[in-house]
């Protein structure tokens, strides 16, 4: 009976391992075993391999011993008296204390080594300030002061240090946690504290970021993108973004969109040259370059953008943007088109390979 149960449990666990597929999210692999994106992940994957190897060793040792004892000392029906009873075994006890201690010490040593290596800020790193809010992310390039929400553009091959925090004194927040799954992670975003995370992105592509600390109703909807592009594309992006000046539209639909934006949205949202929103709401200056809407949740297409403008709480529970039942479908279309008109021209981040 016992043997059959153990057999079944082992078979079930094997089934789980075989059935497990890498996570999928709109074509993203979300693969922490991705070793091409950064030295950071290679280091972590190396560490994970050691830990898993030890775990496998312990698993095989313990289950092996269990199976051996169960089979060897099972009741056969031929016993004539109670078998000899053993109390304590010094040699065995020393062995099963020393082996785990050695394993833990080795893992401790490897972990400390990796942590020292990864915590050292790389020379010449570009600094990006990251601010977490319920339920979206804000990014500011420290050198240029360029602010972009929900999607961050980075040059390939250049070290970057994220200085991460949550909310401000004026607008208090909860704890979030910053992670770019296939590239680097994870560091908490803590109110009133700056935590740091450094990485050198090594592969051009679009990376999937998400909050990994339960932070409220839409914790699971708190995502972002990191677009790793060539140095040349990055230079164009940052120069265009730093110099951005919104021009007054001439197209009547956009004129209408701008009027509605100023009335309904400008108190919260910044579009540089148009409105001075507040820090606790996303900057929408470069919305036309965005590939997503709703902080990394949906593709930036009219069929998602328009319902978002009209009724974001219906799409994202707990969102701190109101619904606008007063806006007609035409109003919404005009606003959406107006927002899409703000962009750094000549850059398309939608074709990047997804990791
Ligand atoms: C009370 C402040 C407030 C007002 C008013 C407001 N918003 Fe928002 N908006 C927010 C917040 C907060 C978010 C972030 C939501 C999230 O993802 O958690 C947001 C997100 C957005 C996004 C998605 C941004 C992204 O990064 O994906 C768009 C687009 C947007 N708002 C457009 C508008 C438009 C258009 C209006 C006017 C009709 C408007 N908002 C009015 C607070 C506001
Ligand atoms: Cu969060």
Coordinates of C-alpha atoms and ligand atoms in Angstrom, one line a residue:
X1 CA 0.0 0.0 0.0
X2 CA 2.7 2.5 1.1
X3 CA 4.9 1.6 -1.8
X4 CA 2.1 2.0 -4.3
X5 CA 1.3 5.4 -2.8
X6 CA 4.9 6.5 -3.0
X7 CA 5.0 5.3 -6.6
X8 CA 1.9 7.2 -7.5
X9 CA 3.2 10.4 -5.8
X10 CA 6.4 10.2 -7.8
X11 CA 4.6 9.6 -11.0
X12 CA 2.4 12.6 -10.3
X13 CA 5.4 14.8 -9.7
X14 CA 7.0 13.6 -12.8
X15 CA 3.8 14.5 -14.7
X16 CA 3.8 18.0 -13.3
X17 CA 7.4 18.5 -14.4
X18 CA 6.6 17.2 -17.9
X19 CA 3.4 19.2 -18.2
X20 CA 5.0 22.5 -17.2
X21 CA 5.4 24.9 -20.0
X22 CA 7.2 28.2 -19.9
X23 CA 4.7 31.0 -19.2
X24 CA 3.2 32.8 -22.1
X25 CA 1.8 36.4 -22.1
X26 CA 1.0 37.8 -25.5
X27 CA 4.0 36.3 -27.1
X28 CA 6.4 37.0 -24.2
X29 CA 8.2 34.0 -22.8
X30 CA 8.7 35.3 -19.2
X31 CA 11.7 33.1 -18.8
X32 CA 13.9 33.6 -15.8
X33 CA 16.2 31.0 -17.3
X34 CA 16.9 33.4 -20.3
X35 CA 20.7 33.7 -20.2
X36 CA 21.1 35.9 -23.3
X37 CA 19.6 39.1 -22.0
X38 CA 22.0 39.9 -19.2
X39 CA 25.0 38.8 -17.1
X40 CA 22.7 39.3 -14.2
X41 CA 20.4 36.5 -15.2
X42 CA 23.3 34.3 -16.1
X43 CA 24.6 34.7 -12.5
X44 CA 21.1 34.0 -11.1
X45 CA 20.6 31.0 -13.3
X46 CA 24.0 29.6 -12.3
X47 CA 22.9 29.9 -8.6
X48 CA 19.6 28.4 -9.3
X49 CA 21.3 25.4 -11.0
X50 CA 23.3 24.7 -7.9
X51 CA 20.3 25.0 -5.6
X52 CA 18.2 22.8 -7.8
X53 CA 21.0 20.2 -8.0
X54 CA 21.3 20.1 -4.3
X55 CA 17.5 19.9 -4.0
X56 CA 17.5 17.0 -6.4
X57 CA 20.3 15.3 -4.4
X58 CA 18.3 15.6 -1.2
X59 CA 15.1 14.5 -2.9
X60 CA 16.7 11.3 -4.3
X61 CA 18.6 10.6 -1.0
X62 CA 15.5 11.0 1.2
X63 CA 13.1 9.2 -1.1
X64 CA 15.7 6.5 -1.8
X65 CA 16.2 5.9 1.9
X66 CA 12.4 5.9 2.5
X67 CA 11.8 3.4 -0.3
X68 CA 14.7 1.2 0.9
X69 CA 13.5 1.1 4.5
X70 CA 9.9 0.5 3.5
X71 CA 10.8 -2.4 1.3
X72 CA 13.5 -4.0 3.4
X73 CA 11.7 -3.8 6.7
X74 CA 8.2 -4.5 5.5
X75 CA 6.0 -7.0 7.2
X76 CA 6.2 -10.4 5.4
X77 CA 3.8 -12.4 7.5
X78 CA 6.6 -14.9 8.3
X79 CA 7.7 -13.0 11.5
X80 CA 7.6 -15.1 14.6
X81 CA 8.4 -12.3 17.1
X82 CA 8.7 -8.5 17.2
X83 CA 11.9 -7.5 15.4
X84 CA 14.8 -5.9 17.3
X85 CA 14.0 -2.3 18.3
X86 CA 16.8 0.3 17.7
X87 CA 16.9 3.6 19.6
X88 CA 19.3 6.2 18.2
X89 CA 22.3 5.8 16.0
X90 CA 25.2 8.3 16.5
X91 CA 26.8 7.7 13.2
X92 CA 23.6 8.2 11.2
X93 CA 22.7 11.3 13.2
X94 CA 26.1 12.9 12.6
X95 CA 25.8 12.1 8.9
X96 CA 22.3 13.6 8.5
X97 CA 23.4 16.7 10.4
X98 CA 26.7 17.3 8.6
X99 CA 25.5 16.8 5.0
X100 CA 22.7 19.4 5.2
X101 CA 25.0 21.8 7.0
X102 CA 27.6 21.5 4.3
X103 CA 25.0 22.0 1.6
X104 CA 23.6 25.1 3.3
X105 CA 27.1 26.5 3.8
X106 CA 28.0 26.0 0.1
X107 CA 24.8 27.6 -1.0
X108 CA 25.4 30.5 1.4
X109 CA 28.9 31.0 0.0
X110 CA 27.7 30.9 -3.6
X111 CA 24.8 33.3 -2.8
X112 CA 27.0 35.8 -1.0
X113 CA 29.5 35.8 -3.9
X114 CA 26.8 36.4 -6.4
X115 CA 25.2 39.2 -4.3
X116 CA 28.5 41.1 -3.9
X117 CA 29.0 40.8 -7.6
X118 CA 25.5 42.0 -8.6
X119 CA 25.3 44.7 -6.0
X120 CA 28.4 46.6 -7.3
X121 CA 27.1 49.4 -9.5
X122 CA 28.8 49.2 -12.9
X123 CA 31.0 52.1 -14.0
X124 CA 29.4 54.6 -16.3
X125 CA 25.9 53.4 -15.7
X126 CA 22.9 55.4 -16.9
X127 CA 20.6 56.2 -14.0
X128 CA 16.9 55.7 -14.4
X129 CA 14.6 56.7 -11.5
X130 CA 11.7 54.2 -11.1
X131 CA 8.6 55.2 -9.2
X132 CA 5.9 52.7 -8.5
X133 CA 2.3 53.7 -8.1
X134 CA -1.0 51.8 -7.8
X135 CA -1.1 50.4 -10.5
X136 CA 1.6 51.6 -13.0
X137 CA 5.3 52.5 -13.3
X138 CA 7.0 55.8 -13.9
X139 CA 10.5 56.3 -15.3
X140 CA 12.8 59.4 -15.3
X141 CA 16.2 59.4 -17.0
X142 CA 18.3 61.2 -14.5
X143 CA 20.7 62.8 -17.0
X144 CA 18.1 64.4 -19.2
X145 CA 15.1 64.6 -16.9
X146 CA 13.0 62.9 -19.6
X147 CA 10.0 61.3 -18.1
X148 CA 8.1 58.3 -19.6
X149 CA 5.5 56.2 -18.0
X150 CA 4.8 52.4 -18.4
X151 CA 7.3 51.9 -21.2
X152 CA 11.1 52.5 -20.8
X153 CA 13.5 52.7 -23.7
X154 CA 17.1 51.5 -23.1
X155 CA 20.2 51.3 -25.3
X156 CA 21.7 47.8 -25.7
X157 CA 25.1 47.2 -24.1
X158 CA 25.0 50.2 -21.7
X159 CA 24.8 49.5 -18.0
X160 CA 21.8 51.0 -16.3
X161 CA 21.1 51.5 -12.6
X162 CA 17.5 51.7 -11.5
X163 CA 16.9 53.8 -8.5
X164 CA 13.6 52.5 -7.3
X165 CA 11.0 53.9 -4.9
X166 CA 7.3 54.0 -4.4
X167 CA 5.1 57.2 -4.3
X168 CA 6.1 60.5 -2.7
X169 CA 5.7 62.2 0.6
X170 CA 2.8 64.1 -0.8
X171 CA 1.2 61.1 -2.3
X172 CA 1.9 58.1 0.0
X173 CA 2.0 54.6 -1.5
X174 CA 2.3 51.0 -0.6
X175 CA 5.2 48.6 -1.2
X176 CA 5.6 47.3 -4.8
X177 CA 8.4 45.2 -6.4
X178 CA 10.3 45.8 -9.6
X179 CA 11.1 43.0 -12.0
X180 CA 11.9 42.6 -15.7
X181 CA 11.3 38.9 -15.9
X182 CA 13.6 37.7 -18.7
X183 CA 16.3 40.2 -17.8
X184 CA 16.7 41.2 -14.2
X185 CA 15.0 41.1 -10.8
X186 CA 13.8 41.5 -8.2
X187 CA 14.0 44.6 -5.9
X188 CA 11.2 46.0 -3.7
X189 CA 9.9 49.6 -4.3
X190 CA 9.5 51.0 -0.8
X191 CA 7.9 54.3 0.2
X192 CA 10.6 56.8 1.4
X193 CA 13.5 54.5 0.5
X194 CA 15.6 54.2 -2.7
X195 CA 16.6 50.7 -3.6
X196 CA 19.0 50.0 -6.5
X197 CA 19.3 47.4 -9.2
X198 CA 21.9 47.4 -12.0
X199 CA 22.0 45.5 -15.2
X200 CA 23.5 45.7 -18.7
X201 CA 20.9 44.7 -21.3
X202 CA 22.7 42.6 -23.9
X203 CA 20.0 41.8 -26.4
X204 CA 17.7 44.0 -28.4
X205 CA 14.1 43.3 -27.8
X206 CA 11.0 44.0 -25.9
X207 CA 11.0 42.8 -22.3
X208 CA 8.1 42.3 -19.9
X209 CA 8.1 43.9 -16.5
X210 CA 5.6 43.4 -13.7
X211 CA 5.0 44.2 -10.1
X212 CA 5.8 41.2 -7.9
X213 CA 4.6 42.4 -4.5
X214 CA 0.9 42.1 -3.8
X215 CA -0.2 45.8 -3.7
X216 CA -3.9 45.9 -4.1
X217 CA -6.8 45.1 -6.4
X218 CA -4.9 45.4 -9.6
X219 CA -1.5 44.1 -8.5
X220 CA -1.6 41.5 -11.3
X221 CA -2.4 44.3 -13.8
X222 CA 0.6 46.4 -12.8
X223 CA 3.0 45.8 -15.7
X224 CA 5.4 47.7 -17.9
X225 CA 7.7 47.2 -20.9
X226 CA 11.3 47.7 -21.4
X227 CA 12.3 48.3 -25.0
X228 CA 16.0 47.5 -25.6
X229 CA 17.1 49.2 -28.8
X230 CA 20.3 50.0 -30.7
X231 CA 22.4 52.9 -29.4
X232 CA 21.5 54.8 -32.5
X233 CA 17.7 54.4 -32.0
X234 CA 18.1 55.2 -28.3
X235 CA 20.0 58.4 -29.2
X236 CA 17.3 59.4 -31.5
X237 CA 14.6 58.6 -29.0
X238 CA 16.2 60.5 -26.1
X239 CA 17.1 63.5 -28.2
X240 CA 13.6 63.7 -29.6
X241 CA 12.1 63.2 -26.2
X242 CA 14.2 65.8 -24.5
X243 CA 13.5 68.4 -27.2
X244 CA 9.8 67.5 -27.5
X245 CA 7.4 70.4 -27.9
X246 CA 3.8 69.8 -28.6
X247 CA 2.5 71.9 -31.5
X248 CA -1.1 73.1 -31.7
X249 CA -3.0 70.8 -34.0
X250 CA -4.6 72.1 -37.2
X251 CA -6.7 69.0 -38.1
X252 CA -10.2 69.7 -36.7
X253 CA -10.6 66.2 -35.1
X254 CA -7.3 66.8 -33.2
X255 CA -8.4 70.3 -32.2
X256 CA -11.5 68.8 -30.7
X257 CA -9.5 66.1 -29.0
X258 CA -7.2 68.7 -27.5
X259 CA -10.1 70.8 -26.2
X260 CA -11.6 67.7 -24.5
X261 CA -8.2 66.6 -23.2
X262 CA -7.6 70.0 -21.6
X263 CA -11.1 69.9 -20.0
X264 CA -11.3 66.3 -18.8
X265 CA -7.8 64.9 -18.4
X266 CA -5.2 67.8 -18.1
X267 CA -5.6 68.1 -14.3
X268 CA -4.1 64.7 -13.9
X269 CA -2.0 63.9 -17.0
X270 CA 1.0 65.7 -18.3
X271 CA 1.5 66.1 -22.0
X272 CA 4.6 68.2 -22.3
X273 CA 3.8 71.6 -23.8
X274 CA 0.0 71.1 -23.3
X275 CA -0.7 70.3 -19.6
X276 CA 1.0 70.1 -16.3
X277 CA -0.5 67.0 -14.7
X278 CA 0.6 65.7 -11.3
X279 CA 3.4 63.3 -10.5
X280 CA 1.0 60.6 -9.2
X281 CA -0.6 60.1 -12.7
X282 CA 1.1 58.8 -15.8
X283 CA 2.9 61.1 -18.2
X284 CA 1.2 60.7 -21.6
X285 CA 3.7 62.9 -23.6
X286 CA 4.9 60.0 -25.8
X287 CA 1.7 58.0 -25.9
X288 CA 2.0 57.8 -29.7
X289 CA 5.1 55.7 -29.3
X290 CA 3.5 53.3 -26.8
X291 CA 2.9 49.7 -27.8
X292 CA 0.6 49.1 -24.8
X293 CA -2.3 50.8 -22.9
X294 CA -3.3 50.4 -19.3
X295 CA 0.3 50.1 -18.0
X296 CA 1.4 47.2 -20.1
X297 CA -1.9 45.4 -20.1
X298 CA -3.4 45.7 -23.6
X299 CA -2.0 46.4 -27.1
X300 CA -2.2 50.1 -27.9
X301 CA -4.9 49.9 -30.5
X302 CA -8.2 51.9 -30.8
X303 CA -10.3 48.8 -29.7
X304 CA -8.5 49.0 -26.3
X305 CA -7.5 52.6 -26.0
X306 CA -11.1 53.9 -26.6
X307 CA -12.9 51.8 -24.0
X308 CA -10.0 52.6 -21.6
X309 CA -10.6 56.3 -21.9
X310 CA -14.4 55.9 -21.5
X311 CA -14.3 53.4 -18.7
X312 CA -10.9 52.3 -17.3
X313 CA -12.3 51.1 -14.0
X314 CA -14.3 48.5 -16.0
X315 CA -11.1 47.2 -17.5
X316 CA -8.8 47.4 -14.5
X317 CA -10.2 47.0 -11.0
X318 CA -9.3 49.6 -8.4
X319 CA -7.7 51.9 -11.0
X320 CA -7.2 55.6 -9.9
X321 CA -8.6 57.1 -13.0
X322 CA -12.3 57.9 -13.2
X323 CA -14.8 56.6 -15.8
X324 CA -16.1 59.2 -18.3
X325 CA -19.7 58.3 -19.0
X326 CA -20.2 61.9 -20.1
X327 CA -18.0 61.4 -23.2
X328 CA -19.7 60.4 -26.5
X329 CA -18.0 57.8 -28.7
X330 CA -16.9 60.6 -31.0
X331 CA -15.4 62.5 -28.1
X332 CA -13.5 59.4 -27.1
X333 CA -12.2 58.8 -30.7
X334 CA -11.1 62.5 -30.9
X335 CA -9.2 62.2 -27.6
X336 CA -7.6 58.9 -28.6
X337 CA -6.4 60.3 -31.9
X338 CA -5.1 63.4 -30.1
X339 CA -3.1 61.3 -27.7
X340 CA -1.6 59.2 -30.5
X341 CA -0.5 62.3 -32.2
X342 CA 2.1 63.0 -29.5
X343 CA 5.2 61.0 -30.3
X344 CA 8.9 61.1 -31.2
X345 CA 8.7 60.5 -35.0
X346 CA 10.5 57.8 -36.9
X347 CA 10.6 55.2 -34.2
X348 CA 8.6 52.0 -34.1
X349 CA 8.9 49.9 -31.0
X350 CA 6.2 47.4 -32.0
X351 CA 8.4 45.1 -34.1
X352 CA 10.9 44.2 -31.4
X353 CA 11.3 40.5 -30.6
X354 CA 9.5 39.6 -27.3
X355 CA 11.3 38.0 -24.3
Ligands
LIG1 C1 -8.0 61.7 -11.5 C2 -6.9 61.6 -12.4 C3 -7.1 61.2 -13.8 C4 -7.9 61.7 -14.8 C5 -8.9 62.9 -14.6 C6 -7.6 61.0 -16.0 N1 -6.7 60.0 -15.7 FE1 -5.9 58.8 -17.1 N2 -4.9 57.8 -15.7 C7 -4.9 58.1 -14.4 C8 -4.2 57.1 -13.6 C9 -3.9 57.1 -12.1 C10 -3.7 56.2 -14.6 C11 -2.9 54.9 -14.3 C12 -3.9 53.8 -14.3 C13 -3.3 52.4 -14.1 O1 -2.8 51.8 -15.1 O2 -3.2 52.0 -12.9 C14 -4.2 56.7 -15.9 C15 -3.9 56.0 -17.1 C16 -4.3 56.5 -18.3 C17 -3.9 56.0 -19.6 C18 -3.0 54.7 -19.7 C19 -1.6 55.1 -19.6 C20 -0.6 54.0 -19.7 O3 0.5 54.1 -19.3 O4 -0.9 52.9 -20.3 C21 -4.4 56.7 -20.5 C22 -4.3 56.5 -22.0 C23 -5.2 57.7 -19.9 N3 -5.1 57.6 -18.5 C24 -5.9 58.7 -20.6 C25 -6.8 59.6 -19.9 C26 -7.7 60.5 -20.6 C27 -7.8 60.6 -22.1 C28 -8.3 61.2 -19.7 C29 -9.4 62.2 -19.9 C30 -10.6 61.8 -20.6 C31 -7.8 60.8 -18.4 N4 -6.9 59.8 -18.6 C32 -8.2 61.3 -17.2 C33 -5.5 59.2 -13.8 C34 -6.4 60.1 -14.4
LIG2 CU1 2.4 46.9 -7.3

